[in-house]
Amino acid sequence: MTDLTRYPELVIKQQIEQMEIFTPFETANRYGVYTAGGTQLMHAYEESGGISRQFAGSRRALSIHVVEGDGAPVLHASRDFFWFRSHLRVDAGGRRIGALNRVFGLGRKLALVDSNEREITRLTSGLFRPHTFIANNAGGGEVARVTKQWSGFGREMFTDADTFVVQFTDGSADNDFRLLMLASAFAIDLDFFENQS
């Protein structure tokens, strides 16, 4: 499995689906996961029902599979259909490493919890920076952030293919935390930016 502790930054690029440009139909999401220098480390793909993508939209039940170039699994994230708050379970190496829970309230917030459902941190987006989600430690210091990047007028206007950057500002963060942060980029895309084009 890829050791993410070697990378201070990951870039997640959602693949453009040609069908979505010309039709109102939502297709399964696909992503590339890259280093800051542009080397592809992994790719991710969504598994969900075609009917649920059309009618349940961003609330649909789904699974996200992240695999290395040779197809070796890195992480599996899944959730059930929901009405108000999503709960994305995250597994790696055949074990539960945690989950991402959408927090009810003002603003955009996700709670990162460990395998025992204890909160590790929250990703919070500020009122004046709605595309930046910051994770702080117990003392209030930043440990990581996820930022939705501007992809250009054409891409933003005609597709829902987004680019996210995950930055680890605390170099001591372990691999499980980094995998949860990688999964948080998918959760942020699905919960807050899906179907907004």
mmCIF file of C-alpha atoms in Angstrom:
data_model
loop_
_atom_site.group_PDB
_atom_site.id
_atom_site.type_symbol
_atom_site.label_atom_id
_atom_site.label_comp_id
_atom_site.label_asym_id
_atom_site.label_seq_id
_atom_site.Cartn_x
_atom_site.Cartn_y
_atom_site.Cartn_z
ATOM 1 C CA MET A 1 0.000 0.000 0.000
ATOM 2 C CA THR A 2 1.184 3.519 -0.774
ATOM 3 C CA ASP A 3 2.769 5.241 2.227
ATOM 4 C CA LEU A 4 1.238 8.719 2.219
ATOM 5 C CA THR A 5 3.543 9.976 4.992
ATOM 6 C CA ARG A 6 6.110 10.714 2.248
ATOM 7 C CA TYR A 7 3.857 13.304 0.616
ATOM 8 C CA PRO A 8 3.128 16.732 2.125
ATOM 9 C CA GLU A 9 0.477 17.366 -0.533
ATOM 10 C CA LEU A 10 -1.904 15.324 -2.684
ATOM 11 C CA VAL A 11 -3.826 16.591 -5.702
ATOM 12 C CA ILE A 12 -7.136 14.893 -6.495
ATOM 13 C CA LYS A 13 -8.445 15.556 -10.004
ATOM 14 C CA GLN A 14 -11.922 14.463 -10.929
ATOM 15 C CA GLN A 15 -12.039 13.071 -14.455
ATOM 16 C CA ILE A 16 -14.248 14.825 -17.001
ATOM 17 C CA GLU A 17 -17.088 12.627 -18.198
ATOM 18 C CA GLN A 18 -18.039 13.520 -21.788
ATOM 19 C CA MET A 19 -21.638 12.409 -21.263
ATOM 20 C CA GLU A 20 -22.085 14.982 -18.475
ATOM 21 C CA ILE A 21 -21.012 17.824 -20.772
ATOM 22 C CA PHE A 22 -23.768 17.200 -23.300
ATOM 23 C CA THR A 23 -26.545 15.635 -21.211
ATOM 24 C CA PRO A 24 -28.111 16.146 -17.782
ATOM 25 C CA PHE A 25 -27.190 12.569 -16.786
ATOM 26 C CA GLU A 26 -24.886 12.044 -13.817
ATOM 27 C CA THR A 27 -22.209 9.374 -14.329
ATOM 28 C CA ALA A 28 -20.092 7.570 -11.733
ATOM 29 C CA ASN A 29 -17.233 9.741 -10.481
ATOM 30 C CA ARG A 30 -13.610 8.907 -11.298
ATOM 31 C CA TYR A 31 -10.538 10.623 -9.855
ATOM 32 C CA GLY A 32 -6.768 10.633 -10.265
ATOM 33 C CA VAL A 33 -4.608 11.090 -7.144
ATOM 34 C CA TYR A 34 -1.302 12.846 -7.836
ATOM 35 C CA THR A 35 1.729 14.202 -6.009
ATOM 36 C CA ALA A 36 2.263 17.965 -6.014
ATOM 37 C CA GLY A 37 4.764 17.368 -8.836
ATOM 38 C CA GLY A 38 2.150 15.699 -11.039
ATOM 39 C CA THR A 39 3.096 12.026 -10.641
ATOM 40 C CA GLN A 40 -0.003 9.843 -10.478
ATOM 41 C CA LEU A 41 -0.037 7.678 -7.342
ATOM 42 C CA MET A 42 -3.505 6.165 -7.463
ATOM 43 C CA HIS A 43 -6.884 6.381 -9.084
ATOM 44 C CA ALA A 44 -10.334 6.224 -7.540
ATOM 45 C CA TYR A 45 -13.707 5.274 -8.896
ATOM 46 C CA GLU A 46 -17.277 5.397 -7.658
ATOM 47 C CA GLU A 47 -19.534 2.378 -7.546
ATOM 48 C CA SER A 48 -23.249 3.246 -7.350
ATOM 49 C CA GLY A 49 -26.503 2.561 -9.118
ATOM 50 C CA GLY A 50 -27.316 4.517 -12.263
ATOM 51 C CA ILE A 51 -30.881 5.207 -11.163
ATOM 52 C CA SER A 52 -29.794 6.414 -7.723
ATOM 53 C CA ARG A 53 -27.270 8.806 -9.351
ATOM 54 C CA GLN A 54 -30.102 10.379 -11.358
ATOM 55 C CA PHE A 55 -32.779 10.546 -8.660
ATOM 56 C CA ALA A 56 -30.988 10.603 -5.287
ATOM 57 C CA GLY A 57 -28.216 12.921 -6.506
ATOM 58 C CA SER A 58 -25.558 13.702 -3.917
ATOM 59 C CA ARG A 59 -27.542 11.826 -1.224
ATOM 60 C CA ARG A 60 -27.110 8.465 -2.971
ATOM 61 C CA ALA A 61 -25.596 5.320 -1.500
ATOM 62 C CA LEU A 62 -22.156 4.678 -2.962
ATOM 63 C CA SER A 63 -18.702 3.207 -2.585
ATOM 64 C CA ILE A 64 -15.403 4.812 -3.557
ATOM 65 C CA HIS A 65 -12.528 2.470 -4.367
ATOM 66 C CA VAL A 66 -8.979 3.862 -4.353
ATOM 67 C CA VAL A 67 -6.388 1.640 -6.022
ATOM 68 C CA GLU A 68 -2.749 1.836 -7.028
ATOM 69 C CA GLY A 69 -1.691 1.671 -10.669
ATOM 70 C CA ASP A 70 -1.434 -2.124 -10.533
ATOM 71 C CA GLY A 71 -4.955 -2.389 -9.105
ATOM 72 C CA ALA A 72 -3.865 -3.060 -5.509
ATOM 73 C CA PRO A 73 -6.507 -1.645 -3.139
ATOM 74 C CA VAL A 74 -5.525 1.333 -1.001
ATOM 75 C CA LEU A 75 -8.806 2.403 0.535
ATOM 76 C CA HIS A 76 -12.529 1.746 0.359
ATOM 77 C CA ALA A 77 -15.087 4.341 1.467
ATOM 78 C CA SER A 78 -18.826 3.703 1.526
ATOM 79 C CA ARG A 79 -22.043 5.282 2.694
ATOM 80 C CA ASP A 80 -25.762 4.588 2.651
ATOM 81 C CA PHE A 81 -28.488 6.843 1.252
ATOM 82 C CA PHE A 82 -29.101 9.750 3.640
ATOM 83 C CA TRP A 83 -31.509 12.641 4.058
ATOM 84 C CA PHE A 84 -29.578 15.158 6.171
ATOM 85 C CA ARG A 85 -26.151 13.998 7.330
ATOM 86 C CA SER A 86 -23.831 11.710 5.429
ATOM 87 C CA HIS A 87 -21.700 9.078 7.158
ATOM 88 C CA LEU A 88 -18.803 7.850 4.995
ATOM 89 C CA ARG A 89 -17.093 4.747 6.435
ATOM 90 C CA VAL A 90 -13.410 4.351 5.518
ATOM 91 C CA ASP A 91 -11.516 1.040 5.396
ATOM 92 C CA ALA A 92 -7.885 0.380 4.461
ATOM 93 C CA GLY A 93 -5.924 -2.845 4.513
ATOM 94 C CA GLY A 94 -9.054 -4.822 5.391
ATOM 95 C CA ARG A 95 -9.791 -2.848 8.568
ATOM 96 C CA ARG A 96 -11.925 0.132 9.517
ATOM 97 C CA ILE A 97 -9.720 3.190 10.034
ATOM 98 C CA GLY A 98 -12.502 5.690 10.668
ATOM 99 C CA ALA A 99 -15.329 7.647 9.138
ATOM 100 C CA LEU A 100 -16.333 11.117 8.001
ATOM 101 C CA ASN A 101 -19.581 12.470 9.416
ATOM 102 C CA ARG A 102 -21.298 15.568 8.124
ATOM 103 C CA VAL A 103 -21.977 17.913 11.049
ATOM 104 C CA PHE A 104 -25.331 19.649 11.233
ATOM 105 C CA GLY A 105 -25.168 23.423 11.704
ATOM 106 C CA LEU A 106 -24.091 26.609 10.005
ATOM 107 C CA GLY A 107 -21.317 26.258 7.501
ATOM 108 C CA ARG A 108 -19.747 23.227 5.938
ATOM 109 C CA LYS A 109 -18.275 20.807 8.469
ATOM 110 C CA LEU A 110 -17.123 17.203 8.546
ATOM 111 C CA ALA A 111 -16.063 15.318 11.666
ATOM 112 C CA LEU A 112 -13.211 12.834 11.200
ATOM 113 C CA VAL A 113 -13.641 9.943 13.625
ATOM 114 C CA ASP A 114 -11.400 6.969 14.338
ATOM 115 C CA SER A 115 -12.391 3.308 14.178
ATOM 116 C CA ASN A 116 -14.036 3.624 17.629
ATOM 117 C CA GLU A 117 -16.148 6.620 16.471
ATOM 118 C CA ARG A 118 -14.106 9.050 18.613
ATOM 119 C CA GLU A 119 -13.687 12.430 16.962
ATOM 120 C CA ILE A 120 -10.132 13.125 15.818
ATOM 121 C CA THR A 121 -10.741 16.549 14.292
ATOM 122 C CA ARG A 122 -13.241 18.551 12.280
ATOM 123 C CA LEU A 123 -12.819 19.914 8.797
ATOM 124 C CA THR A 124 -14.429 23.341 8.792
ATOM 125 C CA SER A 125 -14.997 25.753 5.936
ATOM 126 C CA GLY A 126 -15.156 29.424 6.847
ATOM 127 C CA LEU A 127 -17.790 31.868 5.671
ATOM 128 C CA PHE A 128 -15.297 33.852 3.592
ATOM 129 C CA ARG A 129 -13.321 30.806 2.378
ATOM 130 C CA PRO A 130 -16.045 28.325 1.406
ATOM 131 C CA HIS A 131 -13.667 26.229 -0.716
ATOM 132 C CA THR A 132 -11.075 25.663 2.042
ATOM 133 C CA PHE A 133 -11.645 23.088 4.794
ATOM 134 C CA ILE A 134 -9.181 23.242 7.696
ATOM 135 C CA ALA A 135 -8.477 20.497 10.258
ATOM 136 C CA ASN A 136 -7.037 21.635 13.592
ATOM 137 C CA ASN A 137 -5.529 19.677 16.475
ATOM 138 C CA ALA A 138 -6.834 19.876 20.049
ATOM 139 C CA GLY A 139 -4.677 22.962 20.680
ATOM 140 C CA GLY A 140 -6.129 24.819 17.698
ATOM 141 C CA GLY A 141 -3.122 24.427 15.399
ATOM 142 C CA GLU A 142 -3.702 23.456 11.794
ATOM 143 C CA VAL A 143 -2.769 19.859 10.911
ATOM 144 C CA ALA A 144 -4.222 19.595 7.400
ATOM 145 C CA ARG A 145 -6.464 21.293 4.877
ATOM 146 C CA VAL A 146 -8.488 20.424 1.792
ATOM 147 C CA THR A 147 -8.936 23.137 -0.833
ATOM 148 C CA LYS A 148 -11.149 23.037 -3.902
ATOM 149 C CA GLN A 149 -9.130 24.623 -6.698
ATOM 150 C CA TRP A 150 -10.541 26.793 -9.477
ATOM 151 C CA SER A 151 -10.428 24.631 -12.611
ATOM 152 C CA GLY A 152 -11.056 27.285 -15.241
ATOM 153 C CA PHE A 153 -14.240 28.804 -16.634
ATOM 154 C CA GLY A 154 -15.094 26.080 -19.162
ATOM 155 C CA ARG A 155 -14.469 23.203 -16.795
ATOM 156 C CA GLU A 156 -16.396 24.865 -13.944
ATOM 157 C CA MET A 157 -19.288 25.953 -16.166
ATOM 158 C CA PHE A 158 -19.904 22.803 -18.178
ATOM 159 C CA THR A 159 -18.753 19.930 -15.964
ATOM 160 C CA ASP A 160 -18.795 18.945 -12.322
ATOM 161 C CA ALA A 161 -15.151 17.771 -12.551
ATOM 162 C CA ASP A 162 -13.345 19.389 -9.626
ATOM 163 C CA THR A 163 -9.756 19.510 -8.387
ATOM 164 C CA PHE A 164 -8.917 19.272 -4.682
ATOM 165 C CA VAL A 165 -5.589 19.718 -2.907
ATOM 166 C CA VAL A 166 -4.964 17.985 0.425
ATOM 167 C CA GLN A 167 -2.095 19.590 2.359
ATOM 168 C CA PHE A 168 -0.580 18.081 5.500
ATOM 169 C CA THR A 169 0.789 20.958 7.552
ATOM 170 C CA ASP A 170 1.730 18.605 10.418
ATOM 171 C CA GLY A 171 4.458 16.313 9.103
ATOM 172 C CA SER A 172 3.946 13.857 11.972
ATOM 173 C CA ALA A 173 0.443 12.831 10.815
ATOM 174 C CA ASP A 174 0.297 9.030 10.463
ATOM 175 C CA ASN A 175 -0.788 7.102 7.369
ATOM 176 C CA ASP A 176 -4.308 6.353 8.692
ATOM 177 C CA PHE A 177 -4.975 10.063 9.269
ATOM 178 C CA ARG A 178 -3.672 10.852 5.781
ATOM 179 C CA LEU A 179 -5.941 8.185 4.274
ATOM 180 C CA LEU A 180 -8.897 9.737 6.133
ATOM 181 C CA MET A 181 -7.925 13.136 4.745
ATOM 182 C CA LEU A 182 -7.757 11.661 1.238
ATOM 183 C CA ALA A 183 -11.253 10.228 1.763
ATOM 184 C CA SER A 184 -12.387 13.634 3.038
ATOM 185 C CA ALA A 185 -11.656 15.150 -0.391
ATOM 186 C CA PHE A 186 -14.172 12.711 -1.902
ATOM 187 C CA ALA A 187 -16.681 13.411 0.896
ATOM 188 C CA ILE A 188 -16.333 17.182 0.417
ATOM 189 C CA ASP A 189 -16.840 16.823 -3.326
ATOM 190 C CA LEU A 190 -19.891 14.594 -2.917
ATOM 191 C CA ASP A 191 -21.517 16.483 -0.016
ATOM 192 C CA PHE A 192 -20.801 20.097 -0.921
ATOM 193 C CA PHE A 193 -19.950 20.434 -4.626
ATOM 194 C CA GLU A 194 -21.705 17.625 -6.489
ATOM 195 C CA ASN A 195 -24.434 18.802 -8.897
ATOM 196 C CA GLN A 196 -23.571 22.496 -8.534
ATOM 197 C CA SER A 197 -22.457 23.053 -12.121
#
